[in-house]
Each structure stands twice: as C-alpha cells, then as structure tokens.
Amino acid sequence: NNKIRQDANDLLWHMPPKMEHFIASNNNIRGALPAKWESLNELKKLREFRMASNYISGELPSFEESYTSLQHLDMSYQKKNGLTGQIPEDLWRTQSFITLSLAGNSLTGTITSLVGDLAVMKEFDLSNNRLIGAIPSEVGMLAGSLKVFNVANNTITGYIPSQLGLLQGASIYLKDNLFYDVNLPAPLSLCTLRAVEAFDLESDPKLCPPQRNALNDFFDEAKGGDWLNASLWQDEYAGYCSWNGVSCDETDQVTKLKLSTNGLSGKLSKSIADLTSLEELDLSNNDMKGPIPADLGLLSNLSYLRLSYNVFTGTAPAGLGDMKRLQLLQLQSNRITGMPNVPSLNDIKHGLSTFVTDCGVPSDFDEALACENCTMCCNAHDDCYPQQETKLKDYGAFSGVLAVFFVVLCCMATLLLYVIGRYKDSGTNLTRSTRRRMRLKDDIYALS
C-alpha cells in the first residue's frame, strides 16, 4: 500500500540475499517476472513472498530451484490481464508451501495429482482463473492440514471427488465451474458437512438435493449405523431414490419411506417434514423414542402413517387432525399420552385397522387414551379390539360394579329388616308376660 511504481524485474534484482519476508501487495509494480530466477538463488531464507494486487503479467517462473523453503506465495488478483499460462509443474513440488494464492488471474492448465504432496498446505486458492480438467482425488491427502480449498469460478469439469469430504474442518469453495456436465451429485459427506466446516454448494439443489439432505438427517438421528438394512444410505453418489426403503415419483420426489422392523432407534428427525411429497411413512416395529415432531403434521400429502410399536412419548402432533388425505393412522403400543381431534377416517380400504391407538383398557396410564374416532383400541396387554367393544367393555365393567353394589345394598336391607323384626318380637313377648302377672294379682285381690 505504498504506491510503489517500479518494474518487477528490477525490483527483484535488488532484493537482499538474507531477506525472509517480501510483502509488496497493493502497489503499482508492473511487468513480468523473470522466467527463471537464477540470479536469486541466494535467497535461501525467503519464507514469504506476497505481491498481490499489482500489475504483474506474464507466466509464473520456476520456484523450486530458487525458493526451496518458501512457505507463503501470494500473487493473487493482478490487475488487467494478470498472470497467464500454466502453473509450472515444479511449483507442485514445493512441499514447504503453507499458503498458495494465485486467485484472480488468467492461469490455465490443470491441477495435477502432485497437489497431494503439499503435506503442510493450509490455504490453497486458485479461484477466478481459467483452469480446466478435474479436481484430483489426491487433494484428500491433505486432510489434517488443509483449511481452505478454493477453486471457484474456473472451468473445472468432472465429478467432485469424495475425498474432499475427508478434509476435516476445511472450507471448500467450488462454485461457478462445470460440475453440472456430469450426472452425479456432490458427495454426500460434503453436502451434509459431515467433516468439513463449509461447502459453498451445500444449498445447490442439483448437486446437493434437499431431500437427500433431509433423509441423511433422518438417518443420523435414527442411528442409521445400527440399522439392519441401510443399503446405499451412506453411499457418496447413489441417488437417494435407490436407498433401502425409499421410493420416489418420476420427478425424484420421495413419496414412500418404509423401514418397518429395521432396527431404528434414536429420534424421529423434524427434517422428515422436508419430504413434502411423502404419501406413506411406515416406521413401525422399531425402537424410536421421544416425541413425534410437530412438523410431521405439515405433510399434507400423507395418506398412510404407521408409527406403532415404538417408544414415542408425549402428545401426537396437532397437525394430524388437518391431514385431509389420511387413510390409515396407527400409533398403538407407544407411550403417547394425548391425541388431537382427528376426524373419522374412511375405513373402506383398511377396515378396522384404519385408526388405532392405545385407547383400550386396562391402560398403562391412569386413564386410557381418549380417541373418539378410533376404529380399534389396544390396551396394556397389547390386546386390540374394535372401538365399539371398548365402549361395551367399559359399560360392562360399570354394570358389574353397579350389580355388586346393588347386591350388597339388598343384603344390608335384609339384615336391617331382620334385626327390626327380632326387636318387635321381643317387645311383644314382654307385654304378654306383664299382662298375665297383672291378671294374677287381680284374682288374688278378688278372693280376699
């Protein structure tokens, strides 16, 4: 930032031999760098060379012979045409590089597999150039050191290598290239940020389909690693419509998710609501816990919902009462303590199995679950019977209690009448005895 106006070649000729840091960014330094810096072979201590945002033009020189210990090279965003030509092959052999920033120029050629040898590289920025070819998978060898990998705005083709997903804590920038020419999505691990810190294409609907991301969230929260069958669920490139238990329509919208008796546990992810075209959801006979997410009630296309025989708790989502297309709802054998007002469902297709909850008696709770429109109720013994029988059983139980009470009442009344009768008999006998004694006295007086 000193407005230095000097020829680049002349400037470099006068660099002190013991210089370790050369920083001349944001000036007016012009011209081309020497093709070979043979005259600079004495700069063995140079660690940092920064000349960003100047007017340097032409091709990059050879670095390996001159700067064997160079750690930071920044020649980014040269004004006007900037740097041109291909990146010298020996640059990829400079294994001391920590920072390599050549962004904002007109460089051509490819990124070679030798990039994997830059073992201590932390920041790699070749964005905004004219690079071609594919990203080599060897970039994954930089896991543990690389924190920024930026090749955005080039003409890079091919598929995005899954090895990029191994770059723990790194930020990956790949926008504005030609990855769409390959009929493959971005690696699942990149789109879901499984290891990387950031990925600038994570919201791209073609490379990172939102429904695949939602299914991955579902997988993680349901402890997919323990499933009995998780075929293709963690494949980096397989289309999610081919994953076990997933069915899609012709537009790749998920319409069915059926994973009954598959060892699911954990919780039901609220991301399930992102599967907006879902028509059938069957997660029965598993070990899923916690509340059923309220967002499940947003699935307006749902017609078939089986969550029975799990350990779901709390109150069922209020939105269940607004699902106009719902034809089957089974929530029995859970720990659900409250139900919204769900209207009567059309039972033509599924009969008594249409609407089933834990509304039977005896119940595991103080009171059985209230469900006026259920077609079938199940009790604490996993016995299930039609709702009408439930009402009859309740009435029968009440009638039995009433009958016992009536019998006891009758017995008490009979006993009371018996006691009263005995008391009256005792009083009558006493009166007769008294009268006989009085008559005897009268007879005695009469004789005298």
XYZ file of C-alpha atoms in Angstrom:
448
model
C 0.000 0.000 0.000
C 2.847 2.415 -0.777
C 2.049 3.204 -4.412
C 5.402 1.784 -5.499
C 5.827 2.227 -9.240
C 8.656 0.004 -10.396
C 9.405 -2.755 -12.833
C 9.025 -6.147 -11.221
C 12.250 -7.498 -12.745
C 14.330 -4.577 -11.481
C 12.791 -4.795 -8.046
C 13.559 -8.460 -7.649
C 17.169 -7.963 -8.756
C 17.811 -5.752 -5.757
C 16.355 -7.993 -3.068
C 18.763 -8.504 -0.132
C 20.091 -12.089 -0.032
C 19.091 -12.643 3.598
C 15.510 -11.500 3.152
C 12.911 -13.779 4.760
C 9.696 -11.834 4.105
C 8.925 -9.856 0.968
C 5.499 -8.176 1.075
C 4.694 -5.668 -1.662
C 0.976 -6.113 -2.218
C -1.388 -3.344 -3.351
C 1.113 -1.266 -5.279
C 1.782 -0.334 -8.899
C 4.559 -2.809 -9.617
C 4.424 -3.728 -13.272
C 5.888 -6.064 -15.841
C 6.712 -9.729 -15.951
C 8.646 -11.826 -13.535
C 11.852 -13.347 -14.910
C 11.263 -16.759 -16.463
C 13.929 -18.251 -14.212
C 15.116 -16.575 -11.096
C 18.633 -17.876 -11.441
C 20.000 -14.631 -10.136
C 18.021 -15.100 -6.948
C 19.395 -18.474 -5.960
C 20.954 -16.914 -2.922
C 17.545 -16.195 -1.330
C 17.602 -19.418 0.611
C 15.964 -17.847 3.662
C 12.934 -16.438 1.882
C 9.791 -17.750 3.583
C 7.118 -15.318 2.429
C 6.602 -13.715 -0.975
C 3.489 -11.551 -1.432
C 2.833 -9.305 -4.431
C -0.959 -9.408 -4.636
C -2.947 -6.674 -6.386
C -0.265 -5.218 -8.619
C 0.154 -5.143 -12.384
C 2.299 -8.259 -12.769
C 1.786 -10.039 -16.065
C 3.172 -12.982 -17.994
C 3.871 -16.501 -16.821
C 4.921 -17.753 -13.432
C 8.617 -18.559 -13.150
C 10.165 -21.694 -11.724
C 10.141 -21.687 -7.943
C 11.634 -24.961 -6.855
C 15.273 -24.155 -7.647
C 15.226 -20.677 -6.159
C 12.967 -20.950 -3.139
C 13.282 -24.357 -1.601
C 11.979 -23.090 1.748
C 9.196 -20.794 0.501
C 6.085 -21.171 2.685
C 3.744 -18.393 1.587
C 3.240 -17.364 -2.035
C 0.560 -14.776 -2.834
C 0.364 -13.412 -6.363
C -3.414 -13.068 -6.396
C -5.622 -10.559 -8.186
C -3.156 -8.944 -10.530
C -4.768 -6.057 -12.405
C -5.503 -6.041 -16.111
C -4.670 -9.427 -17.637
C -2.625 -10.669 -14.728
C -0.661 -13.881 -14.745
C -1.151 -16.175 -17.721
C -0.063 -19.604 -18.887
C 0.034 -22.850 -16.981
C 1.213 -23.324 -13.445
C 4.799 -24.651 -13.583
C 4.989 -28.290 -12.615
C 7.815 -27.705 -10.201
C 5.556 -25.411 -8.189
C 3.582 -28.516 -7.154
C 6.821 -29.965 -5.806
C 7.460 -27.097 -3.411
C 6.467 -29.143 -0.391
C 7.130 -26.337 2.055
C 4.062 -24.374 0.899
C 1.617 -23.382 3.629
C -0.192 -20.741 1.588
C -0.598 -20.778 -2.185
C -2.788 -17.972 -3.508
C -2.875 -17.344 -7.234
C -6.525 -16.313 -7.443
C -7.873 -13.658 -9.778
C -5.526 -14.183 -12.727
C -5.784 -15.861 -16.129
C -3.927 -19.070 -15.398
C -4.733 -22.130 -17.469
C -3.961 -25.830 -17.330
C -4.948 -28.344 -14.672
C -4.408 -29.081 -11.018
C -2.122 -32.084 -11.039
C -2.138 -35.078 -8.723
C 1.092 -33.718 -7.214
C -1.091 -31.419 -5.108
C -1.359 -34.344 -2.709
C 2.345 -33.939 -1.894
C 1.868 -30.460 -0.405
C 1.667 -32.031 3.010
C 1.672 -28.852 5.138
C -0.609 -26.778 2.915
C -3.261 -24.829 4.828
C -4.633 -22.373 2.272
C -4.994 -23.288 -1.400
C -6.636 -20.608 -3.548
C -6.666 -20.796 -7.342
C -10.128 -19.303 -7.749
C -11.107 -16.966 -10.580
C -8.773 -18.331 -13.234
C -9.219 -20.438 -16.370
C -8.254 -23.823 -15.062
C -9.655 -26.922 -16.738
C -9.810 -30.634 -16.049
C -10.981 -32.422 -12.921
C -10.108 -31.973 -9.278
C -7.653 -34.749 -8.437
C -8.696 -37.080 -5.653
C -5.209 -36.655 -4.152
C -6.441 -33.425 -2.561
C -7.850 -35.697 0.128
C -4.280 -36.491 1.162
C -4.095 -33.001 2.659
C -6.582 -33.919 5.393
C -5.372 -32.705 8.743
C -3.584 -29.640 7.406
C -5.684 -28.005 4.665
C -8.195 -25.441 5.930
C -9.163 -23.639 2.711
C -9.556 -25.186 -0.735
C -10.828 -22.634 -3.226
C -11.060 -23.272 -6.964
C -14.319 -21.420 -7.555
C -15.014 -19.675 -10.851
C -12.896 -21.717 -13.224
C -13.886 -24.166 -15.972
C -13.211 -27.314 -13.959
C -15.159 -30.363 -15.110
C -15.766 -33.937 -13.968
C -17.283 -35.082 -10.725
C -16.447 -33.704 -7.305
C -14.176 -36.264 -5.604
C -15.497 -37.733 -2.369
C -12.025 -37.336 -0.859
C -12.819 -33.656 -0.339
C -15.166 -34.796 2.378
C -12.149 -36.049 4.329
C -10.793 -32.543 4.829
C -11.696 -32.202 8.482
C -12.572 -28.625 9.418
C -11.809 -27.238 5.947
C -13.836 -24.756 3.913
C -14.457 -25.911 0.327
C -15.302 -23.451 -2.458
C -16.220 -24.848 -5.871
C -18.905 -22.535 -7.262
C -19.115 -21.484 -10.897
C -17.469 -24.461 -12.537
C -18.833 -27.125 -14.887
C -19.739 -29.933 -12.494
C -23.279 -29.994 -13.899
C -21.980 -31.671 -17.038
C -21.625 -34.904 -15.055
C -24.821 -36.621 -13.977
C -23.619 -37.092 -10.425
C -24.397 -35.115 -7.287
C -21.744 -33.755 -4.997
C -20.515 -36.263 -2.395
C -22.987 -36.804 0.417
C -20.340 -36.079 3.046
C -19.711 -32.640 1.555
C -23.368 -31.682 1.219
C -24.088 -32.656 4.810
C -20.896 -31.089 6.210
C -20.037 -34.352 7.881
C -16.405 -33.363 8.379
C -15.795 -30.085 6.542
C -16.502 -26.685 8.046
C -18.188 -25.149 4.995
C -19.145 -26.055 1.432
C -20.341 -23.287 -0.857
C -22.559 -25.628 -2.903
C -24.427 -27.191 0.008
C -27.602 -25.304 -0.999
C -27.340 -26.124 -4.693
C -30.496 -28.202 -5.380
C -28.890 -30.201 -8.188
C -25.562 -31.027 -6.599
C -26.935 -31.275 -3.048
C -30.603 -32.299 -3.375
C -32.561 -31.054 -0.329
C -34.442 -34.341 0.011
C -31.180 -36.280 0.177
C -30.030 -33.950 2.949
C -33.331 -34.472 4.803
C -33.021 -38.243 4.536
C -29.460 -38.046 5.825
C -30.647 -36.068 8.865
C -33.284 -38.741 9.417
C -30.582 -41.434 9.146
C -28.308 -39.733 11.670
C -30.997 -39.124 14.291
C -32.416 -42.640 13.911
C -28.924 -44.102 14.491
C -28.637 -45.450 10.975
C -25.315 -47.091 11.702
C -27.207 -49.700 13.747
C -29.936 -50.452 11.185
C -30.454 -53.985 9.976
C -30.506 -52.801 6.360
C -29.049 -49.408 5.450
C -28.182 -50.289 1.859
C -26.862 -47.245 -0.077
C -27.865 -44.783 2.638
C -24.260 -43.647 3.089
C -23.092 -44.044 -0.500
C -21.428 -40.810 -1.601
C -23.061 -40.696 -5.046
C -26.006 -43.138 -5.141
C -29.323 -41.489 -5.905
C -31.455 -41.344 -2.779
C -34.390 -42.912 -4.636
C -32.399 -46.167 -4.677
C -31.756 -46.211 -0.920
C -33.346 -49.057 1.001
C -36.943 -48.243 1.947
C -37.172 -45.088 -0.188
C -39.484 -44.724 -3.188
C -39.824 -41.702 -5.456
C -42.050 -40.442 -8.243
C -40.882 -39.545 -11.744
C -39.588 -36.158 -10.540
C -37.409 -37.731 -7.817
C -39.707 -36.558 -5.032
C -39.780 -39.003 -2.121
C -43.275 -40.496 -1.865
C -42.694 -43.506 0.393
C -40.408 -44.195 3.353
C -40.960 -47.712 4.663
C -38.470 -49.013 7.237
C -40.601 -51.250 9.426
C -38.753 -53.769 11.634
C -35.327 -52.436 10.662
C -33.642 -51.712 13.995
C -34.275 -47.966 14.019
C -33.725 -46.218 17.335
C -32.914 -42.685 18.418
C -35.394 -39.976 17.494
C -37.549 -39.039 14.536
C -35.899 -36.044 12.879
C -38.011 -32.958 12.234
C -36.358 -32.903 8.782
C -38.966 -35.503 7.837
C -41.186 -32.502 7.070
C -38.847 -31.571 4.194
C -40.119 -34.624 2.306
C -43.097 -32.584 1.202
C -44.429 -35.157 -1.291
C -44.374 -38.030 1.199
C -47.506 -40.186 0.961
C -46.568 -43.237 3.036
C -44.462 -43.390 6.200
C -44.012 -46.710 7.965
C -41.559 -46.844 10.877
C -43.445 -49.465 12.887
C -41.853 -52.207 14.962
C -38.671 -50.343 15.833
C -37.301 -48.676 18.972
C -37.689 -44.978 18.215
C -38.042 -42.717 21.231
C -39.001 -39.198 22.196
C -41.870 -37.039 20.943
C -43.240 -37.215 17.430
C -42.073 -33.905 15.904
C -44.855 -31.390 15.378
C -43.528 -30.744 11.857
C -44.817 -34.167 10.857
C -48.245 -32.570 10.770
C -47.120 -30.424 7.830
C -47.022 -33.426 5.482
C -50.303 -32.628 3.766
C -49.941 -35.425 1.185
C -49.593 -38.167 3.784
C -52.202 -40.910 3.443
C -50.540 -43.797 5.300
C -48.850 -43.357 8.694
C -47.645 -46.246 10.850
C -45.563 -45.422 13.929
C -46.876 -48.294 16.044
C -44.749 -50.465 18.324
C -42.085 -47.908 19.185
C -41.472 -45.828 22.316
C -42.788 -42.449 21.168
C -43.879 -40.197 24.022
C -45.880 -37.035 24.636
C -48.822 -35.756 22.641
C -49.324 -36.664 18.996
C -48.910 -33.692 16.583
C -51.932 -31.428 16.339
C -51.496 -31.339 12.571
C -52.719 -34.936 12.313
C -56.222 -33.545 12.556
C -55.685 -31.439 9.429
C -54.443 -34.202 7.121
C -57.240 -34.382 4.586
C -55.744 -37.334 2.692
C -55.023 -39.541 5.682
C -56.478 -43.042 5.239
C -54.514 -45.029 7.819
C -53.156 -43.941 11.207
C -51.634 -46.458 13.624
C -49.977 -45.219 16.805
C -50.569 -48.118 19.198
C -48.012 -49.609 21.585
C -46.202 -46.360 22.305
C -46.149 -44.025 25.320
C -48.355 -41.373 23.738
C -50.434 -39.573 26.365
C -52.528 -37.211 24.251
C -54.291 -37.220 20.901
C -55.543 -34.261 18.854
C -59.052 -34.300 17.498
C -58.629 -36.447 14.407
C -61.832 -36.745 12.357
C -63.194 -40.155 11.395
C -61.074 -41.710 8.647
C -62.510 -43.531 5.662
C -62.215 -47.210 6.618
C -63.229 -48.691 3.268
C -59.644 -49.611 2.353
C -58.180 -50.663 5.707
C -61.262 -51.630 7.727
C -60.870 -51.842 11.495
C -57.115 -51.203 11.144
C -57.749 -47.700 9.829
C -57.256 -45.726 13.045
C -55.612 -47.484 16.004
C -54.255 -46.061 19.257
C -53.757 -47.124 22.889
C -57.322 -46.254 23.873
C -58.149 -49.679 25.333
C -58.469 -50.859 28.938
C -56.622 -51.715 31.060
C -54.165 -48.922 30.285
C -50.559 -48.271 31.247
C -51.680 -44.807 32.305
C -54.131 -43.513 34.889
C -56.686 -43.160 32.129
C -56.880 -44.744 28.718
C -56.068 -42.509 25.769
C -59.157 -40.634 24.628
C -59.825 -41.314 20.951
C -63.444 -40.918 19.974
C -62.966 -41.727 16.288
C -60.570 -44.656 16.598
C -61.678 -47.791 14.786
C -59.687 -50.018 17.111
C -58.203 -49.678 20.599
C -55.268 -51.521 22.137
C -54.645 -51.995 25.855
C -51.685 -52.536 28.155
C -51.587 -56.239 27.264
C -51.304 -55.455 23.528
C -54.802 -56.797 23.025
C -56.626 -54.842 20.349
C -60.339 -54.803 19.671
C -62.849 -52.608 17.836
C -63.722 -49.292 19.425
C -67.374 -50.365 19.958
C -66.221 -53.284 22.054
C -64.171 -50.896 24.105
C -67.293 -48.949 24.935
C -69.157 -52.160 25.716
C -66.314 -53.316 27.940
C -66.400 -50.023 29.772
C -70.192 -50.291 30.132
C -69.907 -53.926 31.223
C -67.379 -53.037 33.861
C -69.608 -50.264 35.144
C -72.638 -52.582 35.113
C -70.719 -55.208 37.066
C -69.766 -52.701 39.724
C -73.349 -51.464 39.874
C -74.676 -55.036 40.251
C -72.296 -55.799 43.108
C -73.311 -52.572 44.815
C -76.990 -53.469 44.427
C -76.475 -56.959 45.895
C -74.589 -55.535 48.874
C -77.334 -52.945 49.373
C -80.025 -55.654 49.286
C -78.110 -57.737 51.807
C -77.792 -54.807 54.155
C -81.511 -54.018 53.827
C -82.462 -57.634 54.553
C -80.252 -57.698 57.601
C -81.757 -54.467 58.855
C -85.307 -55.791 58.440
C -84.350 -58.959 60.282
C -82.976 -57.000 63.220
C -86.082 -54.819 63.373
C -88.303 -57.922 63.281
C -86.453 -59.540 66.124
C -86.753 -56.390 68.168
C -90.519 -56.267 67.681
C -90.936 -59.918 68.641
C -89.037 -59.311 71.856
C -91.275 -56.351 72.734
C -94.473 -58.366 72.126
C -93.428 -61.207 74.441
C -92.653 -58.739 77.219
C -96.140 -57.213 77.065
C -97.918 -60.591 77.274
C -95.946 -61.632 80.367
C -96.783 -58.396 82.128
C -100.463 -58.825 81.405
C -100.509 -62.355 82.884
C -98.889 -61.060 86.098
C -101.471 -58.294 86.399
C -104.329 -60.762 85.930
C -102.893 -62.977 88.663
C -102.788 -60.043 91.079
C -106.391 -59.152 90.235
C -107.507 -62.693 91.019
C -105.740 -62.588 94.418
C -107.429 -59.335 95.374
C -110.810 -60.662 94.350
C -110.508 -63.732 96.673
C -109.597 -61.632 99.610
